[in-house]
Amino acid sequence: VKDGSWTVLQLVEALGSCLENTDPRTRGRGIQLLSQVLLQCYSLLQEKEVLHLVLFYENRLQDHHLVIPSVLQGLRALSMCEVLSPGLAVSVLKAIFQEVHVQSLLQLDRHTVYSIITNFMGTREEELKGLGADFTFGFIQVMDGEKDPRNLLVAFQIVRDLIAKNYALGPFVEELFEVTSCYFPIDFTPPPNDPHGIQREDLILSLRAVLASTTQFAEFLLPLLIEKLDSELQSAKLDSLQTLTACCAIYGQKELQEFLPSLWSSLRREVFQTASEKVEAECLSALHALSACLSRSVLSSDTEDLLDSFLSSILQDCRHHLCEPDMKLVWPSAKLLQAAASASLRAYHRLTSSVLPLLLEQYTKHPQSSQRRTILEMLLGFLELQQKWGRMEEDESVLLSLQAPVCSVVFSALTDPSAQLQLVGIRALTVLGSLQGFLSPSDLELVVDHLIRLALREEDSQSSEAAMEAAGSLAPIYPKVFSGRMVPRLQEELQSGWWLPFLEARGRPCLVLATSLSVSTHTSIVGETIPVLLQHLRKVQKGNAARGRQ
């Protein structure tokens, strides 16, 4: 056939006695030979040959079950023919849907059916769409009960294409959901030395792509996810949370509204009770995704603002725990609030207008350094979120309205005897300095004074290094303040020589020199620090030379 000395139809004629034999095994061997030829020669076929072969193979689908695997291989070869006449793809699939009980076949033969469907979806899309929802229903029957992971990967891809390419699902949305969601969550462990290399994660991601591909599944999927979140299996919880996060990318208020109270209840329970960092992290990601999804929804005048009511529920359940810095639920509550607040500027304003004043009040109420550290770390988390949104608008920013008390709390932390509280204060100071327009000129001078003091005078090396790092971060933002206030002070410290005994006693680089280097992160400051450092080095060199002569 490849050499052109025979046509495929001549081969069919020559195989006639086999193909018409009363013994199904003999007929099967004849069709098997023909199908193997077609798999190598399908690109050589003429349109008329394809037509005759399709009719022959369709007829053979009614043959003995021993023949069916070879018939399917032949149809797979024909499904790859470019000269397939219009209407034949639909005819083949109708015949398969009607004549073949796919799930009674062996794994390889079922895979062949999926391959035929995949080939036709890739080349005859409009023809298949002409079948309407009947095509979807036919595929549901083919897939129903599939258990082999190799076949499932192909079947999941077909479902994704059905949805992504807008095939008609008709009244079979729930059936399509059921035939795929029955595998959720994936419970598969590849056998040792598996030659196929299919991993559990491959199936998880492939199924998730199906479940999270359409809003039409929402009313069925969200109750399933809530149910699986109650599971004792950590893997089921993680899969449910990651699938919920994926769904939020395409869902809106309409899909979520009915299930928000249950979703929040499940997420809160998991974060409050779990001992697993993985589960907690996925819960926070899911909460962030829900808040972001509700933030994107366009409101009309007669619809409820679900974001506002959702955030109110979060505040109601978490806010009071922030008043108990020694209790175990303080950090879970703060993390939940921060996850929701980080989703959008609107969510951030809604939550911080309630949370920030409370944290500032609690800092004043709790005198112990350990309690204040916890409160300031929570406050720092919300300050860091403000960095995401860029410049603060005076009419919107809760933070700007609280400028004085926020600065007062941070400055008090910098003078606290606790080194750990100082470190948190330095981090908070760096964040405040990065917020354009937040610090007043007098605040900036105070910032520089605190950083000089901490960098040069504190015996705790952690605070000293943190202060240098903060100075290096803020100097490029406020070069005039640092060059006008810090550089002269550093020059004065170098000239005084107070640190020489300290250097010799502690055996580490001079704090003054290190601080000078740390703030040299802007050209205007470098222009002032380099001459100071050179002048100092000359003095040291002269001193060394004098000692050498002695």
XYZ file of N, CA and C in Angstrom, residues 62 95 262 273 332 344 347 354 387 414 506 527 539:
39
model
N -21.158 -3.569 15.319
C -22.223 -4.452 15.790
C -21.761 -5.913 15.862
N -22.308 6.113 16.093
C -22.242 4.656 16.066
C -21.561 4.112 17.326
N -21.286 29.369 55.091
C -20.689 28.048 55.338
C -19.204 28.034 55.013
N -8.274 25.896 64.502
C -8.065 24.599 65.134
C -6.908 23.780 64.561
N -4.120 33.604 64.800
C -5.036 33.136 63.758
C -6.036 34.206 63.329
N -8.057 43.571 48.250
C -8.401 44.770 47.474
C -8.298 45.995 48.364
N -11.462 46.267 50.481
C -11.447 45.374 51.647
C -10.488 45.898 52.714
N -11.633 49.522 61.264
C -12.045 48.954 62.548
C -10.857 48.415 63.345
N 1.431 49.142 51.630
C 2.452 49.320 50.596
C 1.961 48.835 49.235
N 10.782 51.890 69.879
C 12.216 52.060 69.629
C 12.993 52.420 70.897
N 35.831 44.490 71.219
C 34.821 43.596 70.653
C 35.315 42.879 69.397
N 28.406 61.252 48.106
C 29.278 62.408 47.914
C 29.722 63.037 49.220
N 43.806 59.468 58.947
C 44.178 59.607 60.364
C 44.638 58.261 60.934
